[in-house]
Coordinates of C-alpha atoms in Angstrom, one line a residue:
Chain A
M1 CA 16.1 -30.5 -34.8
L2 CA 18.7 -29.9 -32.1
T3 CA 18.4 -25.8 -33.0
R4 CA 14.4 -26.4 -32.2
N5 CA 15.6 -27.5 -28.8
Y6 CA 18.4 -24.7 -27.9
L7 CA 16.0 -21.7 -29.1
F8 CA 13.2 -23.6 -26.1
I9 CA 15.4 -23.6 -23.8
F10 CA 16.8 -20.4 -24.5
F11 CA 13.2 -19.2 -24.6
F12 CA 13.0 -20.3 -21.3
L13 CA 16.1 -19.5 -19.7
F14 CA 15.1 -15.8 -21.2
L15 CA 12.0 -16.9 -19.2
A16 CA 14.2 -17.1 -15.9
V17 CA 15.7 -14.1 -16.2
S18 CA 12.8 -11.9 -16.5
L19 CA 10.9 -14.0 -13.6
E20 CA 14.0 -14.5 -10.7
P21 CA 14.0 -11.4 -8.5
N22 CA 17.8 -12.4 -8.2
S23 CA 18.7 -12.5 -11.8
S24 CA 19.0 -8.5 -12.6
K25 CA 21.0 -8.5 -9.4
I26 CA 23.8 -11.6 -10.4
L27 CA 23.4 -10.1 -13.9
S28 CA 24.2 -6.3 -13.2
E29 CA 26.7 -7.7 -11.6
T30 CA 28.7 -9.7 -13.5
M31 CA 28.3 -7.3 -16.5
G32 CA 30.0 -3.9 -14.4
N33 CA 26.8 -2.4 -14.9
S34 CA 25.6 -1.1 -11.2
S35 CA 23.2 1.2 -11.8
S36 CA 20.6 -0.3 -9.9
M37 CA 22.7 -0.6 -6.5
L38 CA 25.4 2.3 -5.0
T39 CA 28.8 1.7 -4.5
Q40 CA 31.0 2.7 -2.6
Y41 CA 31.8 6.1 -3.9
D42 CA 28.9 6.6 -4.0
I43 CA 27.5 6.8 -0.8
E44 CA 30.8 9.1 -0.3
E45 CA 30.0 11.6 -2.4
V46 CA 26.4 11.9 -1.0
Q47 CA 27.9 11.5 2.7
Q48 CA 30.3 14.6 1.5
H49 CA 27.5 16.5 0.0
C50 CA 25.2 16.5 3.2
Q51 CA 28.0 17.4 5.0
R52 CA 28.3 14.0 7.3
L53 CA 25.4 14.0 9.0
F54 CA 23.7 10.8 7.9
S55 CA 25.9 7.6 8.7
Q56 CA 26.4 5.2 5.9
Q57 CA 24.5 3.1 6.6
E58 CA 21.6 5.4 6.7
I59 CA 22.3 6.3 3.2
V60 CA 21.8 3.0 2.1
S61 CA 18.4 3.2 4.0
L62 CA 17.2 6.1 2.5
Y63 CA 18.6 5.0 -1.4
E64 CA 15.9 1.9 -1.0
R65 CA 13.1 4.8 0.4
F66 CA 14.3 6.3 -2.8
C67 CA 13.8 4.1 -5.2
Q68 CA 10.6 2.4 -3.9
L69 CA 9.1 5.9 -4.1
D70 CA 10.3 6.4 -7.4
R71 CA 8.5 3.3 -9.7
N72 CA 10.1 3.6 -13.0
A73 CA 14.0 4.6 -11.9
K74 CA 13.3 8.4 -13.3
G75 CA 16.5 8.9 -10.7
F76 CA 13.7 11.9 -9.2
I77 CA 10.6 11.5 -7.5
S78 CA 7.6 13.2 -8.7
A79 CA 5.1 15.6 -7.1
D80 CA 3.2 12.8 -7.9
E81 CA 5.3 9.9 -6.6
F82 CA 5.4 12.0 -3.6
L83 CA 1.8 12.8 -2.9
S84 CA 1.0 8.3 -3.1
V85 CA 2.3 8.1 0.4
P86 CA -1.4 9.4 2.0
E87 CA 0.6 10.1 5.3
F88 CA 2.6 13.4 3.7
A89 CA -0.3 14.2 1.4
M90 CA -2.7 14.8 4.5
N91 CA 0.0 17.5 5.9
P92 CA -0.9 21.4 5.8
L93 CA 2.5 22.4 4.7
S94 CA 2.6 19.2 1.5
Q95 CA 2.8 21.5 -0.9
R96 CA 4.7 23.6 0.2
L97 CA 7.4 21.2 0.4
L98 CA 7.0 19.3 -2.5
K99 CA 7.5 22.5 -3.8
M100 CA 11.2 22.4 -2.4
V101 CA 11.6 18.0 -3.2
D102 CA 9.6 18.0 -6.4
G103 CA 12.4 16.2 -9.0
L104 CA 15.1 16.7 -6.7
N105 CA 17.7 14.1 -7.4
F106 CA 19.4 11.4 -4.6
K107 CA 22.0 13.1 -3.9
D108 CA 19.8 16.8 -3.5
F109 CA 17.2 14.9 -1.9
V110 CA 19.6 13.7 1.1
A111 CA 21.0 17.3 1.6
F112 CA 17.2 18.2 2.2
L113 CA 16.4 15.6 4.9
S114 CA 19.9 16.4 6.8
A115 CA 18.3 19.2 8.2
F116 CA 16.8 16.3 9.9
S117 CA 19.1 15.1 11.2
A118 CA 19.7 14.2 14.9
K119 CA 23.3 15.9 14.1
A120 CA 22.0 18.5 12.5
S121 CA 22.6 22.1 14.2
V122 CA 19.8 24.2 15.1
Q123 CA 20.5 26.9 12.8
M124 CA 20.7 24.1 9.9
K125 CA 16.6 23.4 11.4
I126 CA 16.1 27.1 11.4
K127 CA 17.4 27.3 8.1
L128 CA 15.1 25.3 6.7
I129 CA 12.2 26.8 8.5
F130 CA 13.0 29.8 7.3
K131 CA 13.3 28.3 3.9
V132 CA 9.6 26.8 4.0
Y133 CA 7.6 30.2 4.9
D134 CA 10.5 32.5 2.2
S135 CA 8.2 30.6 -0.6
D136 CA 9.7 33.7 -3.1
G137 CA 12.8 32.7 -1.8
N138 CA 14.3 36.3 -1.8
G139 CA 15.8 36.4 2.1
K140 CA 13.0 38.1 3.5
V141 CA 9.6 37.1 5.3
S142 CA 7.0 39.6 5.1
F143 CA 3.3 39.7 7.2
N144 CA 2.1 38.2 4.1
D145 CA 4.6 35.1 3.7
I146 CA 3.8 34.5 7.6
L147 CA 0.2 35.1 7.0
E148 CA -0.1 32.6 4.0
V149 CA 2.0 30.2 5.8
L150 CA -0.7 30.2 9.1
R151 CA -3.6 30.1 6.4
D152 CA -2.4 26.3 5.6
L153 CA -2.1 25.6 8.7
S154 CA -5.1 27.0 10.2
G155 CA -7.3 27.1 7.5
S156 CA -11.3 28.1 7.8
F157 CA -10.8 27.1 10.8
I158 CA -9.8 31.2 11.6
S159 CA -11.2 34.3 9.8
D160 CA -8.6 36.1 8.0
N161 CA -9.0 39.1 9.7
Q162 CA -8.5 37.0 13.0
R163 CA -4.9 35.3 11.8
E164 CA -4.0 39.0 10.8
Q165 CA -5.5 40.3 14.9
V166 CA -3.3 37.9 16.1
L167 CA -0.1 38.4 13.5
T168 CA -0.1 41.9 14.4
Q169 CA -0.4 41.7 18.0
L170 CA 2.3 38.8 18.3
L171 CA 4.7 40.4 16.2
K172 CA 4.5 44.0 17.9
E173 CA 4.8 42.5 21.6
A174 CA 8.4 40.7 20.1
G175 CA 9.6 44.3 18.7
Y176 CA 8.8 44.1 15.0
S177 CA 6.0 45.8 12.8
K178 CA 3.5 44.4 11.0
D179 CA 5.9 46.8 7.5
S180 CA 9.2 44.4 9.0
Y181 CA 10.9 41.7 7.4
L182 CA 12.4 38.7 9.3
T183 CA 15.3 37.6 8.0
L184 CA 17.3 34.6 8.4
D185 CA 18.3 36.7 11.5
D186 CA 16.0 37.2 13.4
F187 CA 14.6 33.7 12.9
I188 CA 17.0 32.3 14.7
K189 CA 16.1 35.0 17.2
V190 CA 12.9 34.3 17.9
L191 CA 13.4 30.3 17.5
G192 CA 16.7 29.9 18.7
S193 CA 16.1 28.0 21.7
P194 CA 18.1 24.7 22.4
G195 CA 14.7 23.0 22.6
L196 CA 13.9 22.9 19.1
K197 CA 13.2 19.4 18.4
M198 CA 12.9 18.1 14.7
E199 CA 14.9 15.6 14.1
V200 CA 13.8 12.1 11.8
E201 CA 14.9 8.9 12.6
V202 CA 16.5 6.9 9.0
P203 CA 15.2 2.9 9.8
V204 CA 18.5 0.9 9.7
D205 CA 17.5 -2.9 9.0
Chain I
M1 CA -6.6 -4.2 -8.8
S2 CA -6.9 -3.4 -11.2
T3 CA -3.7 -1.6 -13.7
N4 CA -4.6 1.8 -13.1
Q5 CA -1.4 3.6 -13.1
G6 CA -2.7 6.8 -15.0
K7 CA -4.1 10.1 -13.0
L8 CA -4.9 9.7 -9.0
K9 CA -8.4 10.8 -8.8
P10 CA -9.6 12.6 -5.5
S11 CA -11.4 9.6 -3.4
S12 CA -15.3 10.1 -3.0
S13 CA -16.2 11.8 0.9
E14 CA -18.3 8.4 1.5
L15 CA -15.1 6.5 1.8
D16 CA -13.4 8.3 4.8
L17 CA -17.2 7.3 6.9
D18 CA -15.6 3.3 6.7
R19 CA -12.6 4.7 9.1
P20 CA -12.6 4.8 12.7
N21 CA -10.3 7.8 13.7
I22 CA -7.0 7.3 12.3
E23 CA -5.6 10.4 15.3
D24 CA -5.5 7.3 17.2
Y25 CA -3.8 4.8 15.9
L26 CA -1.0 7.7 13.7
P27 CA 1.6 8.4 16.3
S28 CA 1.2 11.5 17.0
G29 CA 4.8 12.8 17.5
A30 CA 5.9 16.1 19.1
S31 CA 1.9 16.7 19.4
I32 CA 1.8 14.6 22.1
Q33 CA 2.1 17.4 25.1
E34 CA -0.5 20.3 23.9
P35 CA 1.0 23.2 24.4
H36 CA 0.4 26.1 27.2
G37 CA 0.9 29.4 28.3
K38 CA 0.6 32.6 26.9
L39 CA 1.2 32.5 22.7
R40 CA 4.7 34.1 21.4
L41 CA 5.7 34.8 17.9
S42 CA 8.3 31.8 17.7
D43 CA 4.5 29.6 19.2
L44 CA 3.3 31.2 15.7
L45 CA 6.2 30.6 13.6
D46 CA 7.4 27.2 14.3
I47 CA 6.5 25.0 12.1
S48 CA 8.7 22.4 13.3
P49 CA 6.6 20.0 14.6
I50 CA 4.4 19.8 11.7
L51 CA 7.5 19.1 8.8
T52 CA 8.9 16.4 11.2
E53 CA 5.7 14.7 10.6
A54 CA 6.1 15.3 7.0
A55 CA 9.8 14.5 6.5
G56 CA 9.0 11.2 9.2
A57 CA 6.2 10.2 6.5
I58 CA 9.0 10.4 3.0
V59 CA 11.5 8.3 5.1
D60 CA 9.2 5.1 6.3
D61 CA 5.2 5.5 6.2
S62 CA 2.9 2.6 7.4
F63 CA 1.0 2.6 4.1
T64 CA 3.7 2.0 1.7
R65 CA 5.0 -1.0 3.7
C66 CA 2.0 -2.9 3.3
F67 CA 2.7 -2.8 -0.8
K68 CA 6.1 -4.3 -0.3
S69 CA 7.1 -7.2 -2.6
N70 CA 9.1 -9.0 -0.8
S71 CA 11.4 -10.2 -2.3
P72 CA 13.8 -12.8 -1.0
E73 CA 17.7 -12.0 0.0
P74 CA 19.7 -13.3 -2.7
W75 CA 21.5 -16.0 -0.9
N76 CA 23.1 -17.6 -4.2
W77 CA 25.8 -15.3 -4.9
N78 CA 28.5 -16.9 -3.9
V79 CA 31.2 -19.7 -5.7
Y80 CA 30.0 -22.5 -4.4
L81 CA 25.7 -22.1 -3.9
F82 CA 25.6 -20.2 -7.3
P83 CA 25.7 -23.2 -9.1
L84 CA 23.1 -24.9 -7.0
W85 CA 20.5 -21.6 -7.5
C86 CA 22.1 -22.0 -11.3
F87 CA 21.6 -25.5 -11.2
G88 CA 17.5 -25.3 -9.3
V89 CA 16.6 -22.3 -11.8
V90 CA 17.4 -24.8 -14.7
F91 CA 15.6 -27.8 -13.0
R92 CA 12.3 -25.1 -12.1
Y93 CA 12.0 -24.2 -16.1
L94 CA 13.2 -26.2 -17.9
I95 CA 11.2 -29.7 -16.0
L96 CA 8.9 -27.6 -13.2
F97 CA 7.7 -25.1 -15.6
P98 CA 7.0 -27.9 -18.3
A99 CA 5.5 -30.4 -16.8
R100 CA 2.9 -28.4 -14.8
A101 CA 2.0 -25.9 -18.3
I102 CA 1.1 -29.9 -19.8
V103 CA -0.8 -31.1 -16.1
L104 CA -2.1 -27.3 -16.5
T105 CA -3.6 -27.9 -20.0
I106 CA -4.8 -31.2 -19.9
G107 CA -6.9 -29.6 -16.7
W108 CA -8.9 -26.7 -19.1
I109 CA -9.4 -29.8 -21.8
I110 CA -11.3 -31.6 -19.7
F111 CA -12.9 -29.1 -18.0
L112 CA -14.3 -27.2 -21.2
S113 CA -15.4 -30.4 -22.8
C114 CA -17.8 -31.3 -19.5
F115 CA -18.7 -27.4 -19.2
I116 CA -19.8 -26.3 -22.5
P117 CA -22.1 -29.4 -23.0
V118 CA -23.8 -29.0 -19.3
H119 CA -23.7 -25.2 -19.9
F120 CA -25.6 -25.6 -23.0
L121 CA -27.5 -28.2 -23.0
L122 CA -28.5 -28.6 -19.7
K123 CA -30.8 -24.9 -20.5
G124 CA -33.8 -26.1 -18.8
N125 CA -33.2 -28.2 -15.7
D126 CA -31.0 -25.6 -13.1
A127 CA -30.5 -27.3 -10.2
L128 CA -28.8 -30.0 -12.1
R129 CA -26.6 -27.5 -14.0
K130 CA -25.3 -25.6 -10.9
K131 CA -24.9 -28.9 -9.1
L132 CA -22.6 -29.8 -12.1
E133 CA -21.1 -26.6 -12.7
R134 CA -20.0 -25.9 -9.3
V135 CA -18.2 -29.2 -9.3
L136 CA -16.1 -28.2 -12.7
V137 CA -15.5 -25.5 -11.6
E138 CA -13.8 -27.0 -8.3
L139 CA -12.1 -29.1 -10.6
I140 CA -10.7 -27.1 -12.6
C141 CA -9.2 -24.8 -8.8
S142 CA -7.9 -28.0 -8.1
F143 CA -5.9 -28.0 -11.6
F144 CA -4.8 -24.5 -11.1
V145 CA -3.8 -25.3 -7.1
A146 CA -2.3 -28.8 -9.2
S147 CA -0.1 -26.6 -11.1
W148 CA 1.5 -24.0 -8.5
T149 CA 2.6 -27.8 -6.7
G150 CA -0.1 -25.5 -4.0
V151 CA 0.6 -27.3 -1.0
V152 CA -3.0 -25.4 1.2
K153 CA -3.5 -27.5 5.2
Y154 CA -6.7 -25.9 5.3
H155 CA -7.7 -25.9 9.2
G156 CA -11.3 -25.6 11.0
P157 CA -14.9 -26.7 10.0
R158 CA -15.9 -27.0 6.4
P159 CA -17.9 -24.3 5.3
S160 CA -21.9 -25.2 4.7
M161 CA -24.1 -23.7 2.7
R162 CA -26.4 -21.6 4.5
P163 CA -28.3 -18.7 4.4
K164 CA -27.9 -16.0 5.3
Q165 CA -23.6 -16.2 5.7
V166 CA -20.7 -14.1 3.6
F167 CA -17.5 -15.3 4.2
V168 CA -15.0 -13.1 4.7
A169 CA -10.9 -13.3 4.3
N170 CA -7.4 -10.8 4.1
H171 CA -6.8 -10.4 0.4
T172 CA -2.6 -11.4 -1.2
S173 CA -3.5 -12.2 -4.6
M174 CA -6.2 -13.2 -6.9
I175 CA -4.8 -16.9 -6.1
D176 CA -6.9 -16.8 -3.1
F177 CA -10.0 -17.2 -4.1
I178 CA -9.0 -19.9 -6.5
I179 CA -7.6 -21.8 -3.5
L180 CA -10.3 -20.9 -1.3
E181 CA -12.8 -22.2 -4.3
Q182 CA -10.9 -25.7 -4.7
M183 CA -12.6 -27.1 -1.1
T184 CA -16.1 -25.0 -1.6
A185 CA -17.6 -23.4 -4.5
F186 CA -18.0 -19.8 -3.6
A187 CA -19.5 -16.9 -5.0
V188 CA -17.4 -14.3 -4.6
I189 CA -17.4 -10.3 -5.5
M190 CA -14.4 -9.1 -7.6
Q191 CA -13.0 -6.0 -10.0
K192 CA -13.9 -6.6 -13.2
H193 CA -10.3 -6.9 -15.1
P194 CA -9.2 -6.1 -18.8
G195 CA -7.9 -9.7 -20.7
W196 CA -7.8 -12.9 -20.6
V197 CA -9.1 -12.6 -17.1
G198 CA -12.4 -10.6 -17.5
L199 CA -13.2 -13.5 -20.3
L200 CA -12.7 -16.6 -18.2
Q201 CA -15.1 -13.7 -15.3
S202 CA -17.8 -13.4 -17.8
T203 CA -18.3 -16.8 -19.2
I204 CA -16.9 -19.3 -16.3
L205 CA -17.5 -17.4 -13.1
E206 CA -20.5 -16.0 -13.8
S207 CA -21.9 -19.1 -13.4
V208 CA -21.3 -19.6 -9.7
G209 CA -23.2 -16.5 -8.9
C210 CA -20.2 -13.8 -8.6
I211 CA -20.4 -10.2 -8.6
W212 CA -18.7 -7.6 -10.3
F213 CA -18.2 -4.3 -9.0
N214 CA -15.9 -1.5 -10.7
R215 CA -14.1 0.4 -8.8
S216 CA -13.4 3.5 -10.5
E217 CA -17.3 4.1 -10.8
A218 CA -19.2 5.5 -7.9
K219 CA -22.0 5.2 -8.4
D220 CA -21.2 1.5 -8.9
R221 CA -21.5 1.4 -3.8
E222 CA -24.8 1.0 -4.3
I223 CA -25.9 -1.3 -6.9
V224 CA -22.7 -3.8 -6.0
A225 CA -24.1 -3.0 -2.2
K226 CA -28.3 -4.4 -3.6
K227 CA -26.7 -7.0 -5.5
L228 CA -25.2 -8.2 -2.2
R229 CA -27.8 -8.2 -0.1
E230 CA -30.2 -10.2 -3.1
H231 CA -27.8 -13.2 -2.8
S232 CA -27.5 -13.4 1.0
Q233 CA -30.9 -13.6 1.2
G234 CA -31.9 -16.0 -1.6
A235 CA -31.1 -19.6 -0.2
D236 CA -29.6 -21.8 -3.1
N237 CA -26.9 -19.5 -4.4
N238 CA -23.6 -20.7 -3.8
P239 CA -22.1 -18.8 -0.3
L240 CA -20.6 -15.6 -1.1
L241 CA -16.8 -14.7 -0.2
I242 CA -16.2 -10.9 0.2
F243 CA -12.3 -9.4 0.7
P244 CA -12.9 -6.4 2.3
E245 CA -10.0 -4.8 2.3
G246 CA -10.6 -3.4 -1.3
T247 CA -7.2 -4.5 -2.8
C248 CA -3.9 -6.7 -2.9
V249 CA -1.8 -7.0 0.6
N250 CA 1.4 -8.1 1.0
N251 CA 0.3 -10.8 3.9
Q252 CA 2.5 -9.1 6.3
Y253 CA 0.0 -5.9 7.0
S254 CA -3.8 -5.7 7.0
V255 CA -5.3 -2.3 5.8
M256 CA -9.1 -1.4 7.0
F257 CA -12.0 -3.7 6.4
K258 CA -14.7 -2.4 4.2
K259 CA -18.0 -2.3 6.0
G260 CA -20.0 -3.0 3.2
A261 CA -19.9 -6.8 4.0
F262 CA -21.2 -6.2 7.7
E263 CA -24.2 -4.8 7.1
L264 CA -26.0 -7.3 5.5
G265 CA -28.0 -8.8 8.2
C266 CA -25.7 -12.4 8.0
T267 CA -23.7 -13.9 9.8
V268 CA -19.8 -13.4 8.9
C269 CA -17.7 -16.3 8.9
P270 CA -14.0 -15.4 9.0
I271 CA -11.3 -17.5 6.7
A272 CA -7.3 -16.6 7.5
I273 CA -5.0 -16.9 4.9
K274 CA -1.2 -17.1 5.0
Y275 CA 1.5 -18.0 2.5
N276 CA 4.6 -19.2 3.7
K277 CA 7.3 -17.0 2.3
I278 CA 9.7 -19.6 1.7
F279 CA 8.7 -20.7 -0.9
V280 CA 7.2 -17.8 -2.9
D281 CA 6.2 -14.7 -2.3
A282 CA 1.9 -14.7 -2.8
F283 CA 2.1 -11.3 -3.2
W284 CA 0.5 -9.9 -6.4
N285 CA 1.9 -6.3 -6.7
S286 CA -0.2 -4.9 -9.1
R287 CA 1.5 -2.8 -9.9
K288 CA 4.8 -4.1 -10.9
Q289 CA 3.3 -7.3 -12.7
S290 CA 0.2 -8.4 -14.6
F291 CA -1.5 -11.4 -13.6
T292 CA -0.3 -13.1 -16.3
M293 CA 3.4 -13.3 -15.3
H294 CA 2.5 -13.0 -11.6
L295 CA 1.0 -16.9 -12.3
L296 CA 4.6 -17.6 -13.8
Q297 CA 6.8 -16.2 -11.1
L298 CA 4.2 -19.1 -9.4
M299 CA 4.8 -21.7 -11.8
T300 CA 8.5 -21.4 -11.9
S301 CA 8.8 -21.7 -8.2
W302 CA 9.6 -24.7 -6.6
A303 CA 6.0 -24.5 -4.2
V304 CA 3.1 -22.2 -3.4
V305 CA 2.8 -23.6 0.3
C306 CA -0.3 -21.8 2.2
D307 CA -2.4 -21.9 5.1
V308 CA -6.2 -21.4 5.2
W309 CA -8.1 -21.2 8.7
Y310 CA -12.1 -20.7 8.7
L311 CA -13.1 -19.0 11.8
E312 CA -15.3 -19.1 14.1
P313 CA -18.9 -17.2 12.4
Q314 CA -19.4 -13.8 14.1
N315 CA -22.5 -11.9 14.7
L316 CA -23.1 -8.1 14.9
R317 CA -23.8 -7.4 18.8
P318 CA -26.3 -5.4 19.8
G319 CA -25.1 -2.0 20.5
E320 CA -22.1 -2.2 18.2
T321 CA -21.7 -0.8 14.7
A322 CA -20.9 -1.7 11.3
I323 CA -17.6 -0.9 11.5
E324 CA -17.4 -1.4 15.3
F325 CA -18.1 -5.3 13.8
A326 CA -15.6 -5.0 10.9
E327 CA -12.4 -4.0 13.1
R328 CA -13.3 -6.3 15.5
V329 CA -13.3 -9.3 12.9
R330 CA -10.4 -8.0 11.2
D331 CA -8.7 -8.3 14.9
I332 CA -9.5 -11.9 14.6
I333 CA -8.6 -12.8 11.4
S334 CA -5.2 -10.4 11.7
V335 CA -4.8 -12.1 14.5
R336 CA -4.5 -15.9 13.3
A337 CA -2.7 -14.9 10.0
G338 CA 0.0 -13.0 12.1
L339 CA -0.5 -9.9 10.1
R340 CA 0.0 -6.2 11.3
K341 CA -2.6 -4.0 11.4
V342 CA -2.6 -0.8 9.9
P343 CA -4.9 2.3 9.4
W344 CA -5.3 3.1 6.0
D345 CA -7.9 2.9 3.8
G346 CA -7.0 -0.2 0.3
Y347 CA -7.9 2.2 -1.6
L348 CA -5.7 5.1 -1.1
K349 CA -4.0 2.9 -3.6
Y350 CA -5.8 4.7 -6.2
S351 CA -6.6 7.9 -4.6
R352 CA -5.7 11.0 -3.3
P353 CA -7.0 11.0 0.9
S354 CA -10.1 13.3 1.3
P355 CA -9.1 16.4 2.4
K356 CA -11.1 16.0 6.2
H357 CA -7.4 14.1 7.2
R358 CA -6.1 17.6 6.8
E359 CA -9.1 19.6 8.3
R360 CA -8.7 17.9 11.3
K361 CA -5.0 19.0 11.4
Q362 CA -6.4 22.5 10.5
Q363 CA -9.3 22.8 13.4
S364 CA -6.6 21.5 16.1
F365 CA -3.7 24.0 15.1
A366 CA -6.7 26.6 15.0
E367 CA -8.4 25.4 18.4
S368 CA -4.7 25.6 19.9
V369 CA -4.0 29.1 19.2
L370 CA -7.1 30.5 19.8
R371 CA -6.8 28.7 23.1
R372 CA -3.5 30.5 24.5
L373 CA -4.8 33.9 22.9
E374 CA -7.1 34.0 26.1
E375 CA -4.2 32.9 28.5
K376 CA -3.0 36.0 30.4

């Protein structure tokens, strides 16, 4: 009889542990296994990895966001989960960005976003833009690479011919030809004005 | 509300017709100023505003915020508060929960022992049967509310049974329906669920005149619209209750209302429901937990405290479209219940945004380029 009462009590307490939202936090802290939380050491490691472009508070906020998007705590965010954010899915360059962020772990996720920090240099931002254009990663952006990005941006509202014409003309005016390959230095030359704004604010509560 | 965690399907283009221009709501950021002057290579290569928008969406977006559960801050991890919290847990799980489970069981026994005879023996006498079933459904809903120690404050005049009127409310969880049903027996339109909920839907709720839809079937919309129209015209049908958001939202925000409820040619009576977060987070996050777990969570918390406001009935104004009418009613409900409005369609939880939005952005980019090409 006594053991049956104990069984009932254990059953109810087990229910409590599974239903109470705070119990998992307390359990993981008491058992010393805080895999769902960031330690100070983790935060500093991530900060080091992103060249200190985010403050520690911002990294904690980004971690909350990362866990929110990564639904089954796999340690990375899948392409499907990124596309479940409608604002991201509607962006014309979403597929290109997906190739760069799909499957990143938290450290690399923060490193990717660090180009959008207010403290990042203009060169870092242009480097990211270059990477978006240089989809095969060979360090050179060809005429066709630029055409493809233009196609993503303008869709069916400009004809292919018109796009080629406009691009050839603008390249000529800037001193390049249709067959020239643009390197990162060329991009810095063309885009490197101090007015280049590419910043995202991380909400910190 | 179905636990559909598989593939996301592209949404049918019909869903977009419900939505006014999202661009009016979204922060335009760098695209505020229209670029002027002669087109240069740097303008063509500079994709920074578009990348900023994408990164901004990754870091924080207003759609995901609508479906975030508000878990209470842990106040109990402290050497003297922790035992108090433990005592609270023990009290809730070992005393309150069994007591509530007993109350609910008694309620079910009374309900079933009255409902089954009434349903089968009074097959001929429809009017009396309907009246008795209505009373019984209100009774079992009261038992449910009691089983969570529900403290519901109703404000405003009670709904009356008149033809050509529908009720709309904001949606936080399936318990919205139970809370409203205990006061008046509504005929609600719901997603058909699997499991024991589905069983209840097809047996008991059928008797109150509820209508079922299936979110995943495209043709379903027209059939449901027809059923809605037929029901609202009938004089002795139970008043129709519709949740135009189409999905559960976390009681801090409200998503776009679907226009279906607003084009039936009836008076629309808005109802606002607001839960008090201090006692329990009543949001049913259907992605995170099943309805059974949600009910168990409610039954093991201290209480479910909420306010229900029955607001002034609204009619379609001359020259107003159904979408504008829906927005106006959403405004009324959001102001009353203290909800923030977001311009998203709730169904984006289950499907991708249609390509029309991306096309709109592409169009504005193309037009800007072509225009500046003309400038010398």
